[in-house]
Amino acid sequence: MRTQAAITLLFTIDLVIVGAVCGAYEAAVYGVLSRLFSVLRSILQSLSEASWPIIAQRSQEQSDQGQPLLHLNAWMFGAAIGALALTLIPLTRWYMGREWTAAPLVVWLMLARNLISGLWSAAGYYLLGVGRFTTLCRYVERELIAGTALAIPLGHFFKLNGVAAAFLVSTGFGTLFPLFRIYARQVNASLLKLLVKVWSRALAGVLVSLLIAFLLLPGLQQSWRPAVVVIVSAAGGLVAGLSWSFLRGLARKSEKGGTLSLRQIITQC
C-alpha cells in the first residue's frame, strides 16, 4: 500500500502544487494535460502490467525473457511521445479550446517526464512482480520528495513551467537512472547496455513518429484532423520498430535457416 500510495502521489501532487502556488486557472490547464497523460500511460502500460506477473513467476535465470517486453515498451512510448510532440497543442486547442491549451514549454517538459516514466514502467512492474516493494517505494518516495521540494519555489517564480521542470528534474532521483540500476542488478544485466538498448529504441520511435507528424500536420491545426495525425504517426513509429525487428530476425534466420514467427519478431525488438 505504501508503494502504491507513493506512485499515486507522484503523478498527482504536481497538480495540487499548481493549484496552491499558481491559481485555479493554471491548475485547470495543467489538469487537462495531466489527465491526457494519465490516460496515455494507462493504455501503454497495460501490456507490461499484464505480462510481468507471468514473467516474474519464472526463475531469475529466465528473467532475460522479459527483455523484449522492455524493448517493445520503449518503442511504444517513443512513438506515442514523438507523435504528441507536434500534435498535442493543436489537438488540445481543437478538443478543449484555446483558453485551455498550455504553453509549448509546459507541454514539452511534461512530454519528457512522461517519456522517462514510461520507459521505466515495464521494469517497475517486474520489480513489483518479484516483490521488491521496499526498494521500489524508497526511490519513488525520493523522486516524490525531490519534485515537491523543487516545485514549490519554482512554481512561485516560473508558474507552470517551474512545476513541470521540477518534476522532470526529480526523475533523476528515481525513474531516470536509479531504478534502472536496481532492475539491471535483479536480472544480472549490464546497466549501460540496458540503458543504451532502451533509449536507442525510444529515441528512434520518437524521431520516426515526429517526422511523420511533421509531414502530415501542416494546414490541419484548425480541425479534428490532428487526432488522426496522432494515431497515424504513433502507429508509424511502432511499425518502424517492428520492421526493424523483422529485418534483424530475418538476417539471423537466413544464417540458421527456417521460418520467422511473430514471436521471434517481437523477441528481436
CSV table of C-alpha atoms in Angstrom, one decimal:
chain,number,residue,atom,x,y,z
A,1,MET,CA,0.0,0.0,0.0
A,2,ARG,CA,2.9,2.4,0.7
A,3,THR,CA,4.3,1.7,-2.7
A,4,GLN,CA,1.0,2.3,-4.5
A,5,ALA,CA,0.4,5.4,-2.4
A,6,ALA,CA,3.8,6.9,-3.4
A,7,ILE,CA,3.3,6.2,-7.1
A,8,THR,CA,-0.2,7.7,-7.0
A,9,LEU,CA,1.1,10.8,-5.2
A,10,LEU,CA,4.0,11.1,-7.6
A,11,PHE,CA,1.6,11.7,-10.5
A,12,THR,CA,-1.0,13.8,-8.7
A,13,ILE,CA,0.9,16.0,-6.2
A,14,ASP,CA,2.1,18.3,-9.1
A,15,LEU,CA,-1.5,19.3,-9.9
A,16,VAL,CA,-2.1,20.1,-6.2
A,17,ILE,CA,1.0,22.3,-6.1
A,18,VAL,CA,0.0,24.1,-9.3
A,19,GLY,CA,-3.4,24.9,-7.7
A,20,ALA,CA,-1.7,26.1,-4.5
A,21,VAL,CA,1.0,28.3,-5.9
A,22,CYS,CA,-0.3,29.3,-9.4
A,23,GLY,CA,-4.0,29.6,-9.1
A,24,ALA,CA,-7.2,27.9,-10.2
A,25,TYR,CA,-7.0,28.7,-13.9
A,26,GLU,CA,-3.4,27.4,-14.2
A,27,ALA,CA,-4.5,24.3,-12.3
A,28,ALA,CA,-7.3,23.7,-14.8
A,29,VAL,CA,-5.0,24.0,-17.8
A,30,TYR,CA,-2.4,21.8,-16.1
A,31,GLY,CA,-5.1,19.3,-15.1
A,32,VAL,CA,-6.2,18.9,-18.7
A,33,LEU,CA,-2.6,17.8,-19.7
A,34,SER,CA,-2.3,15.6,-16.6
A,35,ARG,CA,-5.5,13.8,-17.5
A,36,LEU,CA,-4.4,13.2,-21.1
A,37,PHE,CA,-1.0,11.8,-20.0
A,38,SER,CA,-2.7,9.6,-17.3
A,39,VAL,CA,-4.9,8.0,-20.0
A,40,LEU,CA,-1.9,7.6,-22.3
A,41,ARG,CA,0.1,5.8,-19.5
A,42,SER,CA,-2.8,3.5,-18.6
A,43,ILE,CA,-3.1,2.4,-22.2
A,44,LEU,CA,0.6,1.9,-23.0
A,45,GLN,CA,1.4,0.3,-19.6
A,46,SER,CA,-1.4,-2.3,-19.9
A,47,LEU,CA,0.9,-4.8,-21.8
A,48,SER,CA,3.6,-4.6,-19.1
A,49,GLU,CA,1.0,-4.8,-16.3
A,50,ALA,CA,-0.4,-7.9,-17.8
A,51,SER,CA,2.8,-9.6,-18.8
A,52,TRP,CA,5.3,-9.0,-16.0
A,53,PRO,CA,3.5,-11.1,-13.3
A,54,ILE,CA,3.7,-14.1,-15.6
A,55,ILE,CA,7.4,-13.5,-16.3
A,56,ALA,CA,8.2,-12.8,-12.7
A,57,GLN,CA,6.8,-16.3,-11.7
A,58,ARG,CA,9.8,-17.9,-13.5
A,59,SER,CA,13.2,-18.2,-12.0
A,60,GLN,CA,15.7,-15.3,-12.1
A,61,GLU,CA,17.8,-17.2,-14.6
A,62,GLN,CA,14.9,-16.9,-17.1
A,63,SER,CA,14.2,-13.2,-16.4
A,64,ASP,CA,16.1,-12.2,-19.6
A,65,GLN,CA,12.9,-13.4,-21.4
A,66,GLY,CA,11.4,-10.2,-20.3
A,67,GLN,CA,13.9,-8.0,-22.2
A,68,PRO,CA,11.8,-8.0,-25.4
A,69,LEU,CA,8.9,-6.6,-23.4
A,70,LEU,CA,11.2,-3.8,-22.2
A,71,HIS,CA,12.3,-3.0,-25.7
A,72,LEU,CA,8.8,-3.1,-27.1
A,73,ASN,CA,7.6,-0.8,-24.4
A,74,ALA,CA,10.4,1.6,-25.4
A,75,TRP,CA,9.2,1.6,-29.0
A,76,MET,CA,5.6,2.2,-27.9
A,77,PHE,CA,6.3,5.1,-25.6
A,78,GLY,CA,8.8,6.7,-28.0
A,79,ALA,CA,6.3,6.5,-30.9
A,80,ALA,CA,3.5,8.0,-28.8
A,81,ILE,CA,5.5,10.8,-27.3
A,82,GLY,CA,7.0,11.7,-30.7
A,83,ALA,CA,3.6,11.8,-32.2
A,84,LEU,CA,2.3,14.1,-29.4
A,85,ALA,CA,5.3,16.5,-29.5
A,86,LEU,CA,3.9,18.4,-32.5
A,87,THR,CA,0.2,17.5,-32.3
A,88,LEU,CA,-0.7,17.8,-28.6
A,89,ILE,CA,-1.2,21.6,-28.7
A,90,PRO,CA,-3.4,21.7,-31.8
A,91,LEU,CA,-5.2,18.6,-30.5
A,92,THR,CA,-5.9,20.3,-27.2
A,93,ARG,CA,-6.9,23.5,-28.9
A,94,TRP,CA,-9.4,21.7,-31.0
A,95,TYR,CA,-10.8,19.5,-28.2
A,96,MET,CA,-10.9,22.0,-25.3
A,97,GLY,CA,-10.4,25.4,-26.8
A,98,ARG,CA,-7.6,27.9,-27.0
A,99,GLU,CA,-8.1,29.1,-23.4
A,100,TRP,CA,-7.4,25.5,-22.1
A,101,THR,CA,-4.3,25.0,-24.1
A,102,ALA,CA,-0.9,25.1,-22.2
A,103,ALA,CA,2.2,26.9,-23.5
A,104,PRO,CA,4.6,24.8,-25.6
A,105,LEU,CA,7.3,24.7,-23.0
A,106,VAL,CA,5.0,23.2,-20.4
A,107,VAL,CA,3.8,20.6,-22.9
A,108,TRP,CA,7.4,19.6,-23.9
A,109,LEU,CA,8.5,19.4,-20.2
A,110,MET,CA,5.6,17.1,-19.4
A,111,LEU,CA,6.2,15.0,-22.5
A,112,ALA,CA,9.8,14.5,-21.5
A,113,ARG,CA,8.8,13.5,-18.0
A,114,ASN,CA,6.2,11.0,-19.2
A,115,LEU,CA,8.7,9.5,-21.7
A,116,ILE,CA,11.1,8.8,-18.8
A,117,SER,CA,8.4,7.4,-16.5
A,118,GLY,CA,7.0,5.3,-19.4
A,119,LEU,CA,10.3,3.7,-20.3
A,120,TRP,CA,10.8,2.7,-16.7
A,121,SER,CA,7.3,1.3,-16.3
A,122,ALA,CA,8.0,-2.2,-17.7
A,123,ALA,CA,11.0,-2.6,-15.3
A,124,GLY,CA,8.9,-1.2,-12.5
A,125,TYR,CA,6.2,-3.9,-13.0
A,126,TYR,CA,8.9,-6.5,-12.9
A,127,LEU,CA,10.2,-5.2,-9.6
A,128,LEU,CA,6.7,-5.4,-8.3
A,129,GLY,CA,6.4,-8.9,-9.6
A,130,VAL,CA,9.5,-10.2,-7.8
A,131,GLY,CA,8.5,-8.5,-4.5
A,132,ARG,CA,11.0,-5.6,-4.4
A,133,PHE,CA,8.3,-3.3,-2.9
A,134,THR,CA,10.7,-1.7,-0.3
A,135,THR,CA,13.3,-0.8,-2.9
A,136,LEU,CA,10.8,0.4,-5.4
A,137,CYS,CA,9.0,2.5,-2.7
A,138,ARG,CA,12.2,4.0,-1.5
A,139,TYR,CA,13.2,5.5,-4.8
A,140,VAL,CA,9.7,6.6,-5.8
A,141,GLU,CA,9.4,8.4,-2.5
A,142,ARG,CA,12.8,10.1,-3.2
A,143,GLU,CA,11.5,11.3,-6.5
A,144,LEU,CA,8.3,12.5,-4.9
A,145,ILE,CA,10.1,14.4,-2.2
A,146,ALA,CA,12.5,16.0,-4.7
A,147,GLY,CA,9.8,17.0,-7.1
A,148,THR,CA,7.7,18.5,-4.3
A,149,ALA,CA,10.6,20.4,-2.7
A,150,LEU,CA,11.6,21.8,-6.1
A,151,ALA,CA,8.1,22.6,-7.4
A,152,ILE,CA,7.0,24.8,-4.6
A,153,PRO,CA,9.7,27.5,-5.1
A,154,LEU,CA,10.0,27.1,-8.8
A,155,GLY,CA,6.2,27.3,-9.1
A,156,HIS,CA,6.2,30.6,-7.3
A,157,PHE,CA,8.7,32.1,-9.7
A,158,PHE,CA,8.0,30.4,-13.0
A,159,LYS,CA,4.4,29.2,-12.6
A,160,LEU,CA,3.5,26.1,-14.7
A,161,ASN,CA,7.0,26.0,-16.3
A,162,GLY,CA,8.6,25.8,-12.9
A,163,VAL,CA,6.4,22.9,-11.6
A,164,ALA,CA,6.8,20.9,-14.8
A,165,ALA,CA,10.5,21.4,-14.8
A,166,ALA,CA,10.8,20.4,-11.1
A,167,PHE,CA,9.1,17.1,-11.6
A,168,LEU,CA,11.2,16.4,-14.7
A,169,VAL,CA,14.4,17.0,-12.7
A,170,SER,CA,13.0,14.8,-9.9
A,171,THR,CA,13.1,11.8,-12.2
A,172,GLY,CA,16.9,11.8,-11.7
A,173,PHE,CA,16.2,10.6,-8.1
A,174,GLY,CA,14.2,7.6,-9.2
A,175,THR,CA,12.9,6.6,-12.7
A,176,LEU,CA,15.6,8.1,-14.9
A,177,PHE,CA,18.5,6.1,-13.6
A,178,PRO,CA,18.4,4.6,-10.0
A,179,LEU,CA,15.5,2.2,-10.6
A,180,PHE,CA,17.0,1.0,-13.8
A,181,ARG,CA,20.2,0.2,-11.8
A,182,ILE,CA,18.2,-1.9,-9.4
A,183,TYR,CA,16.4,-3.7,-12.3
A,184,ALA,CA,19.7,-4.4,-14.0
A,185,ARG,CA,21.1,-6.0,-10.9
A,186,GLN,CA,18.0,-8.0,-10.4
A,187,VAL,CA,18.2,-9.6,-13.8
A,188,ASN,CA,22.0,-9.8,-13.9
A,189,ALA,CA,22.3,-7.4,-16.9
A,190,SER,CA,24.7,-4.6,-17.8
A,191,LEU,CA,23.2,-1.3,-16.8
A,192,LEU,CA,25.0,0.6,-19.6
A,193,LYS,CA,23.8,-1.9,-22.3
A,194,LEU,CA,20.3,-1.9,-20.9
A,195,LEU,CA,20.1,1.9,-21.0
A,196,VAL,CA,21.5,2.0,-24.5
A,197,LYS,CA,19.0,-0.6,-25.8
A,198,VAL,CA,16.0,1.1,-24.2
A,199,TRP,CA,16.9,4.7,-25.0
A,200,SER,CA,18.0,4.0,-28.5
A,201,ARG,CA,14.7,2.3,-29.3
A,202,ALA,CA,12.7,5.1,-27.6
A,203,LEU,CA,14.5,7.9,-29.4
A,204,ALA,CA,14.2,6.0,-32.8
A,205,GLY,CA,10.4,5.8,-32.2
A,206,VAL,CA,10.3,9.5,-31.3
A,207,LEU,CA,12.2,10.5,-34.4
A,208,VAL,CA,10.1,8.4,-36.8
A,209,SER,CA,6.7,9.5,-35.4
A,210,LEU,CA,7.9,13.1,-35.1
A,211,LEU,CA,8.9,13.1,-38.8
A,212,ILE,CA,5.5,11.6,-39.8
A,213,ALA,CA,3.6,14.2,-37.8
A,214,PHE,CA,5.8,17.0,-39.2
A,215,LEU,CA,4.9,15.8,-42.8
A,216,LEU,CA,1.2,15.4,-42.1
A,217,LEU,CA,0.3,18.2,-39.7
A,218,PRO,CA,0.7,21.5,-41.8
A,219,GLY,CA,-2.6,23.0,-42.6
A,220,LEU,CA,-4.6,20.7,-40.2
A,221,GLN,CA,-4.3,22.6,-36.9
A,222,GLN,CA,-7.8,24.1,-37.1
A,223,SER,CA,-9.8,20.9,-37.4
A,224,TRP,CA,-10.3,17.4,-35.9
A,225,ARG,CA,-7.5,16.1,-38.2
A,226,PRO,CA,-4.6,16.4,-35.6
A,227,ALA,CA,-6.3,13.5,-33.8
A,228,VAL,CA,-5.8,11.4,-37.0
A,229,VAL,CA,-2.2,12.6,-37.3
A,230,VAL,CA,-1.5,11.4,-33.7
A,231,ILE,CA,-2.8,8.0,-34.5
A,232,VAL,CA,-1.0,7.7,-37.9
A,233,SER,CA,2.3,9.0,-36.7
A,234,ALA,CA,2.3,6.9,-33.5
A,235,ALA,CA,1.4,3.8,-35.5
A,236,GLY,CA,4.2,4.7,-37.9
A,237,GLY,CA,6.8,4.8,-35.1
A,238,LEU,CA,5.7,1.4,-33.8
A,239,VAL,CA,5.6,-0.1,-37.3
A,240,ALA,CA,9.2,1.1,-37.8
A,241,GLY,CA,10.2,-0.7,-34.6
A,242,LEU,CA,8.5,-4.0,-35.7
A,243,SER,CA,10.0,-3.6,-39.2
A,244,TRP,CA,13.5,-3.2,-37.6
A,245,SER,CA,12.8,-6.3,-35.5
A,246,PHE,CA,11.6,-8.2,-38.6
A,247,LEU,CA,14.8,-7.4,-40.6
A,248,ARG,CA,17.0,-8.3,-37.6
A,249,GLY,CA,15.2,-11.6,-37.2
A,250,LEU,CA,15.3,-12.3,-41.0
A,251,ALA,CA,19.0,-11.7,-41.1
A,252,ARG,CA,19.6,-14.2,-38.3
A,253,LYS,CA,17.2,-16.7,-39.8
A,254,SER,CA,19.0,-16.5,-43.1
A,255,GLU,CA,22.1,-17.7,-41.3
A,256,LYS,CA,20.5,-20.5,-39.4
A,257,GLY,CA,17.6,-21.4,-41.8
A,258,GLY,CA,13.9,-21.9,-41.0
A,259,THR,CA,10.9,-19.5,-40.9
A,260,LEU,CA,10.4,-16.4,-38.9
A,261,SER,CA,7.4,-16.3,-36.5
A,262,LEU,CA,5.7,-13.3,-34.9
A,263,ARG,CA,7.0,-14.3,-31.5
A,264,GLN,CA,10.6,-14.3,-32.9
A,265,ILE,CA,10.0,-10.8,-34.5
A,266,ILE,CA,8.9,-9.4,-31.1
A,267,THR,CA,11.9,-11.1,-29.5
A,268,GLN,CA,14.2,-9.2,-31.8
A,269,CYS,CA,12.5,-5.9,-30.9
